[in-house]
mmCIF file of C-alpha atoms (C1' of nucleotides) in Angstrom:
data_model
loop_
_atom_site.group_PDB
_atom_site.id
_atom_site.type_symbol
_atom_site.label_atom_id
_atom_site.label_comp_id
_atom_site.label_asym_id
_atom_site.label_seq_id
_atom_site.Cartn_x
_atom_site.Cartn_y
_atom_site.Cartn_z
ATOM 1 C CA UNK A 1 -21.321 118.894 56.348
ATOM 2 C CA UNK A 2 -18.525 118.120 58.804
ATOM 3 C CA UNK A 3 -20.609 117.870 61.936
ATOM 4 C CA UNK A 4 -21.636 115.232 64.503
ATOM 5 C CA UNK A 5 -22.574 113.019 61.577
ATOM 6 C CA UNK A 6 -19.072 111.603 61.790
ATOM 7 C CA UNK A 7 -19.742 108.338 63.528
ATOM 8 C CA UNK A 8 -23.184 107.935 62.049
ATOM 9 C CA UNK A 9 -21.891 108.297 58.522
ATOM 10 C CA UNK A 10 -19.083 105.932 59.287
ATOM 11 C CA UNK A 11 -21.465 103.171 60.198
ATOM 12 C CA UNK A 12 -23.610 103.774 57.160
ATOM 13 C CA UNK A 13 -20.568 103.785 54.921
ATOM 14 C CA UNK A 14 -19.509 100.392 56.134
ATOM 15 C CA UNK A 15 -22.663 98.971 54.768
ATOM 16 C CA UNK A 16 -22.562 100.909 51.528
ATOM 17 C CA UNK A 17 -19.053 100.197 50.357
ATOM 18 C CA UNK A 18 -17.536 96.753 50.026
ATOM 19 C CA UNK A 19 -14.002 96.332 48.748
ATOM 20 C CA UNK A 20 -14.757 92.720 47.866
ATOM 21 C CA UNK A 21 -16.829 93.993 44.988
ATOM 22 C CA UNK A 22 -14.785 94.753 41.907
ATOM 23 C CA UNK A 23 -16.792 97.805 40.915
ATOM 24 C CA UNK A 24 -16.856 99.390 44.351
ATOM 25 C CA UNK A 25 -14.902 102.668 44.614
ATOM 26 C CA UNK A 26 -13.429 101.465 47.867
ATOM 27 C CA UNK A 27 -11.589 98.795 45.905
ATOM 28 C CA UNK A 28 -9.749 101.547 44.037
ATOM 29 C CA UNK A 29 -9.094 103.428 47.203
ATOM 30 C CA UNK A 30 -7.720 100.299 48.800
ATOM 31 C CA UNK A 31 -5.461 99.894 45.798
ATOM 32 C CA UNK A 32 -4.214 103.450 46.162
ATOM 33 C CA UNK A 33 -3.359 103.267 49.808
ATOM 34 C CA UNK A 34 -1.921 99.778 49.475
ATOM 35 C CA UNK A 35 1.254 101.262 48.169
ATOM 36 C CA UNK A 36 4.769 101.138 49.522
ATOM 37 C CA UNK A 37 5.369 104.841 48.990
ATOM 38 C CA UNK A 38 2.062 105.857 50.489
ATOM 39 C CA UNK A 39 2.925 103.919 53.619
ATOM 40 C CA UNK A 40 6.370 105.433 53.839
ATOM 41 C CA UNK A 41 5.279 108.977 53.117
ATOM 42 C CA UNK A 42 2.604 108.764 55.759
ATOM 43 C CA UNK A 43 5.081 107.278 58.187
ATOM 44 C CA UNK A 44 7.566 110.038 57.496
ATOM 45 C CA UNK A 45 5.011 112.788 57.921
ATOM 46 C CA UNK A 46 3.559 111.201 61.010
ATOM 47 C CA UNK A 47 6.814 110.681 62.788
ATOM 48 C CA UNK A 48 8.174 107.164 62.815
ATOM 49 C CA UNK A 49 7.763 106.400 66.491
ATOM 50 C CA UNK A 50 5.484 103.419 67.312
ATOM 51 C CA UNK A 51 3.338 105.715 69.443
ATOM 52 C CA UNK A 52 5.338 108.214 71.376
ATOM 53 C CA UNK A 53 8.790 106.833 71.840
ATOM 54 C CA UNK A 54 10.559 110.097 72.253
ATOM 55 C CA UNK A 55 8.188 113.026 72.071
ATOM 56 C CA UNK A 56 11.125 115.074 70.927
ATOM 57 C CA UNK A 57 12.891 112.927 68.338
ATOM 58 C CA UNK A 58 10.727 112.661 65.247
ATOM 59 C CA UNK A 59 7.638 114.518 66.303
ATOM 60 C CA UNK A 60 5.086 115.007 63.537
ATOM 61 C CA UNK A 61 5.960 118.290 61.902
ATOM 62 C CA UNK A 62 5.621 119.627 58.373
ATOM 63 C CA UNK A 63 8.388 118.338 56.147
ATOM 64 C CA UNK A 64 9.971 119.985 53.152
ATOM 65 C CA UNK A 65 9.969 118.201 49.833
ATOM 66 C CA UNK A 66 13.697 117.704 50.022
ATOM 67 C CA UNK A 67 13.484 116.377 53.549
ATOM 68 C CA UNK A 68 11.015 113.773 52.417
ATOM 69 C CA UNK A 69 13.120 112.679 49.490
ATOM 70 C CA UNK A 70 16.080 112.294 51.789
ATOM 71 C CA UNK A 71 14.080 110.379 54.365
ATOM 72 C CA UNK A 72 12.572 107.961 51.860
ATOM 73 C CA UNK A 73 15.830 106.600 50.595
ATOM 74 C CA UNK A 74 15.687 105.489 47.014
ATOM 75 C CA UNK A 75 12.464 107.162 46.014
ATOM 76 C CA UNK A 76 12.520 108.808 42.628
ATOM 77 C CA UNK A 77 11.312 112.373 42.372
ATOM 78 C CA UNK A 78 8.596 111.185 40.069
ATOM 79 C CA UNK A 79 7.145 108.720 42.550
ATOM 80 C CA UNK A 80 7.475 111.119 45.444
ATOM 81 C CA UNK A 81 5.684 113.931 43.625
ATOM 82 C CA UNK A 82 3.088 111.558 42.261
ATOM 83 C CA UNK A 83 2.419 110.073 45.678
ATOM 84 C CA UNK A 84 2.205 113.465 47.327
ATOM 85 C CA UNK A 85 -0.211 114.761 44.678
ATOM 86 C CA UNK A 86 -2.404 111.730 45.079
ATOM 87 C CA UNK A 87 -2.432 112.061 48.843
ATOM 88 C CA UNK A 88 -3.154 115.763 48.577
ATOM 89 C CA UNK A 89 -6.022 115.189 46.190
ATOM 90 C CA UNK A 90 -7.548 112.636 48.501
ATOM 91 C CA UNK A 91 -7.212 115.056 51.379
ATOM 92 C CA UNK A 92 -4.699 113.032 53.357
ATOM 93 C CA UNK A 93 -1.897 115.564 53.278
ATOM 94 C CA UNK A 94 -1.887 119.342 53.117
ATOM 95 C CA UNK A 95 0.558 121.210 50.938
ATOM 96 C CA UNK A 96 1.889 124.585 52.007
ATOM 97 C CA UNK A 97 3.713 126.929 49.685
ATOM 98 C CA UNK A 98 5.702 129.842 51.008
ATOM 99 C CA UNK A 99 6.638 132.120 48.105
ATOM 100 C CA UNK A 100 10.208 132.754 49.143
ATOM 101 C CA UNK A 101 12.865 132.487 46.511
ATOM 102 C CA UNK A 102 13.374 129.768 45.803
ATOM 103 C CA UNK A 103 9.979 128.555 46.935
ATOM 104 C CA UNK A 104 9.541 126.646 50.142
ATOM 105 C CA UNK A 105 7.039 123.820 50.093
ATOM 106 C CA UNK A 106 6.082 121.722 53.063
ATOM 107 C CA UNK A 107 3.698 118.870 53.641
ATOM 108 C CA UNK A 108 1.833 117.685 56.670
ATOM 109 C CA UNK A 109 -0.861 115.176 57.466
ATOM 110 C CA UNK A 110 -4.476 116.260 57.654
ATOM 111 C CA UNK A 111 -6.833 114.904 60.250
ATOM 112 C CA UNK A 112 -7.953 112.256 57.780
ATOM 113 C CA UNK A 113 -4.359 111.469 56.942
ATOM 114 C CA UNK A 114 -3.493 110.952 60.570
ATOM 115 C CA UNK A 115 -6.322 108.476 60.978
ATOM 116 C CA UNK A 116 -4.891 106.361 58.183
ATOM 117 C CA UNK A 117 -1.319 106.868 59.245
ATOM 118 C CA UNK A 118 -2.087 105.326 62.595
ATOM 119 C CA UNK A 119 -3.055 102.140 60.775
ATOM 120 C CA UNK A 120 -0.263 102.170 58.243
ATOM 121 C CA UNK A 121 2.355 102.711 60.897
ATOM 122 C CA UNK A 122 1.305 99.433 62.438
ATOM 123 C CA UNK A 123 1.719 97.718 59.105
ATOM 124 C CA UNK A 124 5.178 99.176 58.616
ATOM 125 C CA UNK A 125 6.121 98.175 62.142
ATOM 126 C CA UNK A 126 4.757 94.699 61.523
ATOM 127 C CA UNK A 127 6.969 94.320 58.479
ATOM 128 C CA UNK A 128 10.038 95.349 60.429
ATOM 129 C CA UNK A 129 9.169 93.270 63.477
ATOM 130 C CA UNK A 130 8.407 90.016 61.641
ATOM 131 C CA UNK A 131 11.118 90.199 59.054
ATOM 132 C CA UNK A 132 13.179 87.432 60.621
ATOM 133 C CA UNK A 133 10.219 85.136 60.892
ATOM 134 C CA UNK A 134 9.194 85.679 57.292
ATOM 135 C CA UNK A 135 12.748 85.183 56.117
ATOM 136 C CA UNK A 136 12.911 81.884 57.988
ATOM 137 C CA UNK A 137 9.600 80.787 56.490
ATOM 138 C CA UNK A 138 10.861 81.534 53.015
ATOM 139 C CA UNK A 139 13.981 79.492 53.558
ATOM 140 C CA UNK A 140 11.921 76.594 54.833
ATOM 141 C CA UNK A 141 9.531 76.844 51.895
ATOM 142 C CA UNK A 142 12.307 77.029 49.344
ATOM 143 C CA UNK A 143 14.120 74.098 50.875
ATOM 144 C CA UNK A 144 10.899 72.096 50.909
ATOM 145 C CA UNK A 145 10.149 72.741 47.257
ATOM 146 C CA UNK A 146 13.696 72.609 45.984
ATOM 147 C CA UNK B 1 18.583 78.948 75.926
ATOM 148 C CA UNK B 2 21.109 81.161 74.225
ATOM 149 C CA UNK B 3 19.601 81.204 70.771
ATOM 150 C CA UNK B 4 20.704 84.387 69.071
ATOM 151 C CA UNK B 5 17.849 84.501 66.582
ATOM 152 C CA UNK B 6 14.920 83.490 68.740
ATOM 153 C CA UNK B 7 12.724 85.881 70.647
ATOM 154 C CA UNK B 8 15.463 88.236 71.665
ATOM 155 C CA UNK B 9 16.136 88.908 68.036
ATOM 156 C CA UNK B 10 12.534 89.905 67.524
ATOM 157 C CA UNK B 11 12.887 92.826 69.855
ATOM 158 C CA UNK B 12 16.176 93.751 68.344
ATOM 159 C CA UNK B 13 14.608 93.462 64.927
ATOM 160 C CA UNK B 14 12.649 96.629 65.400
ATOM 161 C CA UNK B 15 15.906 98.399 65.726
ATOM 162 C CA UNK B 16 17.697 96.391 63.081
ATOM 163 C CA UNK B 17 15.227 96.698 60.236
ATOM 164 C CA UNK B 18 14.160 100.047 58.881
ATOM 165 C CA UNK B 19 11.831 100.252 55.915
ATOM 166 C CA UNK B 20 13.009 103.796 55.271
ATOM 167 C CA UNK B 21 16.264 102.345 54.034
ATOM 168 C CA UNK B 22 16.136 101.272 50.422
ATOM 169 C CA UNK B 23 18.284 98.199 50.891
ATOM 170 C CA UNK B 24 16.485 96.902 53.953
ATOM 171 C CA UNK B 25 14.618 93.611 53.445
ATOM 172 C CA UNK B 26 11.674 95.047 55.328
ATOM 173 C CA UNK B 27 11.192 97.504 52.483
ATOM 174 C CA UNK B 28 10.576 94.559 50.159
ATOM 175 C CA UNK B 29 8.295 92.924 52.663
ATOM 176 C CA UNK B 30 6.362 96.150 53.011
ATOM 177 C CA UNK B 31 6.037 96.228 49.259
ATOM 178 C CA UNK B 32 4.690 92.696 49.221
ATOM 179 C CA UNK B 33 2.041 93.179 51.827
ATOM 180 C CA UNK B 34 1.097 96.586 50.494
ATOM 181 C CA UNK B 35 -0.974 94.908 47.848
ATOM 182 C CA UNK B 36 -4.655 95.070 47.124
ATOM 183 C CA UNK B 37 -4.974 91.319 46.668
ATOM 184 C CA UNK B 38 -2.983 90.524 49.773
ATOM 185 C CA UNK B 39 -5.322 92.685 51.805
ATOM 186 C CA UNK B 40 -8.399 91.114 50.288
ATOM 187 C CA UNK B 41 -7.170 87.535 50.540
ATOM 188 C CA UNK B 42 -6.287 88.032 54.183
ATOM 189 C CA UNK B 43 -9.644 89.657 54.799
ATOM 190 C CA UNK B 44 -11.462 86.799 53.132
ATOM 191 C CA UNK B 45 -9.580 84.143 55.065
ATOM 192 C CA UNK B 46 -9.943 86.016 58.321
ATOM 193 C CA UNK B 47 -13.642 86.628 58.011
ATOM 194 C CA UNK B 48 -14.724 90.073 56.979
ATOM 195 C CA UNK B 49 -16.465 91.151 60.150
ATOM 196 C CA UNK B 50 -15.022 94.290 61.798
ATOM 197 C CA UNK B 51 -14.415 92.301 64.916
ATOM 198 C CA UNK B 52 -17.198 89.898 65.710
ATOM 199 C CA UNK B 53 -20.337 91.219 64.146
ATOM 200 C CA UNK B 54 -22.110 87.918 63.789
ATOM 201 C CA UNK B 55 -20.083 85.056 65.208
ATOM 202 C CA UNK B 56 -21.885 82.809 62.768
ATOM 203 C CA UNK B 57 -21.848 84.670 59.481
ATOM 204 C CA UNK B 58 -18.332 84.751 58.111
ATOM 205 C CA UNK B 59 -16.344 83.117 60.841
ATOM 206 C CA UNK B 60 -12.699 82.427 59.962
ATOM 207 C CA UNK B 61 -12.644 78.996 58.378
ATOM 208 C CA UNK B 62 -10.506 77.390 55.702
ATOM 209 C CA UNK B 63 -11.639 78.415 52.242
ATOM 210 C CA UNK B 64 -11.445 76.486 49.016
ATOM 211 C CA UNK B 65 -9.632 77.977 46.062
ATOM 212 C CA UNK B 66 -12.891 78.408 44.214
ATOM 213 C CA UNK B 67 -14.546 80.011 47.204
ATOM 214 C CA UNK B 68 -11.781 82.566 47.329
ATOM 215 C CA UNK B 69 -12.001 83.374 43.651
ATOM 216 C CA UNK B 70 -15.719 83.898 44.003
ATOM 217 C CA UNK B 71 -15.339 86.050 47.091
ATOM 218 C CA UNK B 72 -12.686 88.302 45.572
ATOM 219 C CA UNK B 73 -14.760 89.470 42.663
ATOM 220 C CA UNK B 74 -12.723 90.246 39.598
ATOM 221 C CA UNK B 75 -9.496 88.572 40.609
ATOM 222 C CA UNK B 76 -7.778 86.645 37.857
ATOM 223 C CA UNK B 77 -6.714 83.103 38.605
ATOM 224 C CA UNK B 78 -3.151 84.166 37.989
ATOM 225 C CA UNK B 79 -3.181 86.868 40.631
ATOM 226 C CA UNK B 80 -5.042 84.714 43.100
ATOM 227 C CA UNK B 81 -2.636 81.818 42.745
ATOM 228 C CA UNK B 82 0.351 84.122 42.755
ATOM 229 C CA UNK B 83 -0.848 85.910 45.876
ATOM 230 C CA UNK B 84 -1.611 82.668 47.664
ATOM 231 C CA UNK B 85 1.800 81.222 46.799
ATOM 232 C CA UNK B 86 3.520 84.321 48.043
ATOM 233 C CA UNK B 87 1.567 84.292 51.268
ATOM 234 C CA UNK B 88 2.231 80.603 51.735
ATOM 235 C CA UNK B 89 5.934 81.049 51.181
ATOM 236 C CA UNK B 90 6.070 83.834 53.729
ATOM 237 C CA UNK B 91 4.218 81.641 56.187
ATOM 238 C CA UNK B 92 1.081 83.763 56.355
ATOM 239 C CA UNK B 93 -1.307 81.163 55.019
ATOM 240 C CA UNK B 94 -1.331 77.385 55.204
ATOM 241 C CA UNK B 95 -2.305 75.291 52.203
ATOM 242 C CA UNK B 96 -4.081 71.995 52.696
ATOM 243 C CA UNK B 97 -4.473 69.423 49.955
ATOM 244 C CA UNK B 98 -6.946 66.581 50.261
ATOM 245 C CA UNK B 99 -6.277 64.043 47.494
ATOM 246 C CA UNK B 100 -9.872 63.433 46.563
ATOM 247 C CA UNK B 101 -10.759 63.415 42.915
ATOM 248 C CA UNK B 102 -10.746 66.087 41.815
ATOM 249 C CA UNK B 103 -8.398 67.441 44.433
ATOM 250 C CA UNK B 104 -9.664 69.621 47.235
ATOM 251 C CA UNK B 105 -7.429 72.489 48.277
ATOM 252 C CA UNK B 106 -8.135 74.842 51.124
ATOM 253 C CA UNK B 107 -6.332 77.784 52.636
ATOM 254 C CA UNK B 108 -6.316 79.253 56.100
ATOM 255 C CA UNK B 109 -4.397 81.878 57.988
ATOM 256 C CA UNK B 110 -1.463 80.904 60.138
ATOM 257 C CA UNK B 111 -0.794 82.512 63.473
ATOM 258 C CA UNK B 112 1.528 84.965 61.755
ATOM 259 C CA UNK B 113 -1.056 85.603 59.088
ATOM 260 C CA UNK B 114 -3.703 86.390 61.651
ATOM 261 C CA UNK B 115 -1.441 88.957 63.276
ATOM 262 C CA UNK B 116 -1.130 90.792 59.984
ATOM 263 C CA UNK B 117 -4.745 90.289 59.042
ATOM 264 C CA UNK B 118 -5.818 92.133 62.143
ATOM 265 C CA UNK B 119 -3.951 95.171 60.845
ATOM 266 C CA UNK B 120 -4.997 94.867 57.231
ATOM 267 C CA UNK B 121 -8.630 94.494 58.138
ATOM 268 C CA UNK B 122 -8.466 97.925 59.714
ATOM 269 C CA UNK B 123 -7.007 99.326 56.521
ATOM 270 C CA UNK B 124 -9.727 97.759 54.407
ATOM 271 C CA UNK B 125 -12.363 99.034 56.817
ATOM 272 C CA UNK B 126 -10.792 102.463 56.705
ATOM 273 C CA UNK B 127 -11.060 102.536 52.936
ATOM 274 C CA UNK B 128 -14.720 101.607 53.068
ATOM 275 C CA UNK B 129 -15.518 103.955 55.926
ATOM 276 C CA UNK B 130 -13.830 107.055 54.511
ATOM 277 C CA UNK B 131 -14.786 106.591 50.897
ATOM 278 C CA UNK B 132 -17.296 109.433 50.911
ATOM 279 C CA UNK B 133 -14.879 111.823 52.511
ATOM 280 C CA UNK B 134 -12.123 110.997 50.043
ATOM 281 C CA UNK B 135 -14.507 111.322 47.123
ATOM 282 C CA UNK B 136 -15.558 114.743 48.348
ATOM 283 C CA UNK B 137 -11.932 115.794 48.739
ATOM 284 C CA UNK B 138 -11.194 114.738 45.191
ATOM 285 C CA UNK B 139 -14.066 116.750 43.822
ATOM 286 C CA UNK B 140 -12.924 119.782 45.762
ATOM 287 C CA UNK B 141 -9.351 119.357 44.548
ATOM 288 C CA UNK B 142 -10.364 118.882 40.937
ATOM 289 C CA UNK B 143 -12.665 121.892 41.049
ATOM 290 C CA UNK B 144 -9.884 123.956 42.573
ATOM 291 C CA UNK B 145 -7.328 123.026 39.933
ATOM 292 C CA UNK B 146 -9.683 122.971 36.980
ATOM 293 C "C1'" DC C 1 -11.262 71.563 40.956
ATOM 294 C "C1'" DA C 2 -7.069 73.794 41.262
ATOM 295 C "C1'" DG C 3 -3.884 75.352 39.073
ATOM 296 C "C1'" DG C 4 0.588 75.576 35.426
ATOM 297 C "C1'" DA C 5 2.282 77.678 31.082
ATOM 298 C "C1'" DT C 6 2.157 81.325 27.436
ATOM 299 C "C1'" DC C 7 1.392 85.334 25.151
ATOM 300 C "C1'" DC C 8 0.818 90.043 25.119
ATOM 301 C "C1'" DA C 9 -0.963 94.871 26.158
ATOM 302 C "C1'" DG C 10 -0.812 98.389 29.494
ATOM 303 C "C1'" DT C 11 1.466 100.880 32.674
ATOM 304 C "C1'" DA C 12 4.308 101.601 36.666
ATOM 305 C "C1'" DG C 13 8.265 103.704 37.473
ATOM 306 C "C1'" DG C 14 13.425 104.933 36.751
ATOM 307 C "C1'" DA C 15 16.731 108.145 34.283
ATOM 308 C "C1'" DT C 16 17.490 112.390 32.325
ATOM 309 C "C1'" DA C 17 16.847 117.169 31.031
ATOM 310 C "C1'" DC C 18 14.685 121.526 31.769
ATOM 311 C "C1'" DT C 19 12.188 125.532 34.582
ATOM 312 C "C1'" DG C 20 9.925 129.282 37.755
ATOM 313 C "C1'" DC D 1 14.199 124.322 45.814
ATOM 314 C "C1'" DA D 2 10.537 121.917 44.073
ATOM 315 C "C1'" DG D 3 8.983 120.452 40.835
ATOM 316 C "C1'" DT D 4 7.296 119.424 35.252
ATOM 317 C "C1'" DA D 5 8.052 117.035 30.875
ATOM 318 C "C1'" DT D 6 9.771 113.249 28.069
ATOM 319 C "C1'" DC D 7 11.577 108.975 26.922
ATOM 320 C "C1'" DC D 8 11.969 104.261 27.531
ATOM 321 C "C1'" DT D 9 12.111 99.720 29.710
ATOM 322 C "C1'" DA D 10 10.597 96.172 32.698
ATOM 323 C "C1'" DC D 11 7.352 94.201 35.050
ATOM 324 C "C1'" DT D 12 2.253 93.734 36.226
ATOM 325 C "C1'" DG D 13 -1.472 91.479 35.370
ATOM 326 C "C1'" DG D 14 -5.372 89.917 32.259
ATOM 327 C "C1'" DA D 15 -6.838 86.478 28.703
ATOM 328 C "C1'" DT D 16 -6.396 82.052 26.918
ATOM 329 C "C1'" DC D 17 -5.215 77.226 26.552
ATOM 330 C "C1'" DC D 18 -3.893 73.045 28.825
ATOM 331 C "C1'" DT D 19 -3.554 69.224 32.678
ATOM 332 C "C1'" DG D 20 -3.564 65.840 36.864
#
DNA sequence: CAGGATCCAGTAGGATACTG
DNA sequence: CAGTATCCTACTGGATCCTG
């Protein structure tokens, strides 16, 4: 199944699925991945560098559950677990359990996950890079409508 | 031109803002743009072609409110209006009112909006392109945990 | 046509407590 | 450590009615 049909299937899929249609499964998938925590989890697991800022600093490596919860400041354990389960089910992250005591669990991106992470990282970077501009626009809008 | 918040600040912004921090404004912005309807509205206004499939078909042009609601199948008028207002306030879309009777309102992407749309289009395309793979992963996961 | 205003159900998501 | 289970609230978002 996973063979050279990669690019061929990709092209066919683009014609099959259309997120503009309410009933299309891709609409649900879009809804899933359009999530703050999904973006941040992927970013954390993928290393936060724009491309390869410092190959040493935050290189993509498996992260422990506790590392993730520390990295994603403010995330509740419920949302973190829920997000991780969802990503695991969709095959975007792989979960590794080492039966030490207490157990050691780590997460890392799959190939599929990395392909999405590359896109989501850009979105996260966009948000950080254009924050000032957006803030200024909001002020202008609010002043205009006040 | 010693403006502290002009272009120099943009570069610094990448270092200033960090969506991993709960209190950072960019976290809120990330939350805003990580929205199904935002993605779809931007895609609709930007033309849905992957890059330039048919320069004639769905070229980026201003869209009427009713055109948008038809394009985004299943969107409620509340969500559409709310999304458009939010995008307008953030300076991602421009709203044009022509005082005919009844009024004619159209929306188009701003420069800033186009910069984000380019990223979000990739995300939407990703969802459509990898739908089959994700679906297969879900089946495998569900079978495994059943 | 392009919304504004309400009402209301569903659920996302936080806080807390417990467990292998 | 890495969760699961439960409770509970607040907000999301759809449906409906109304207007310039």
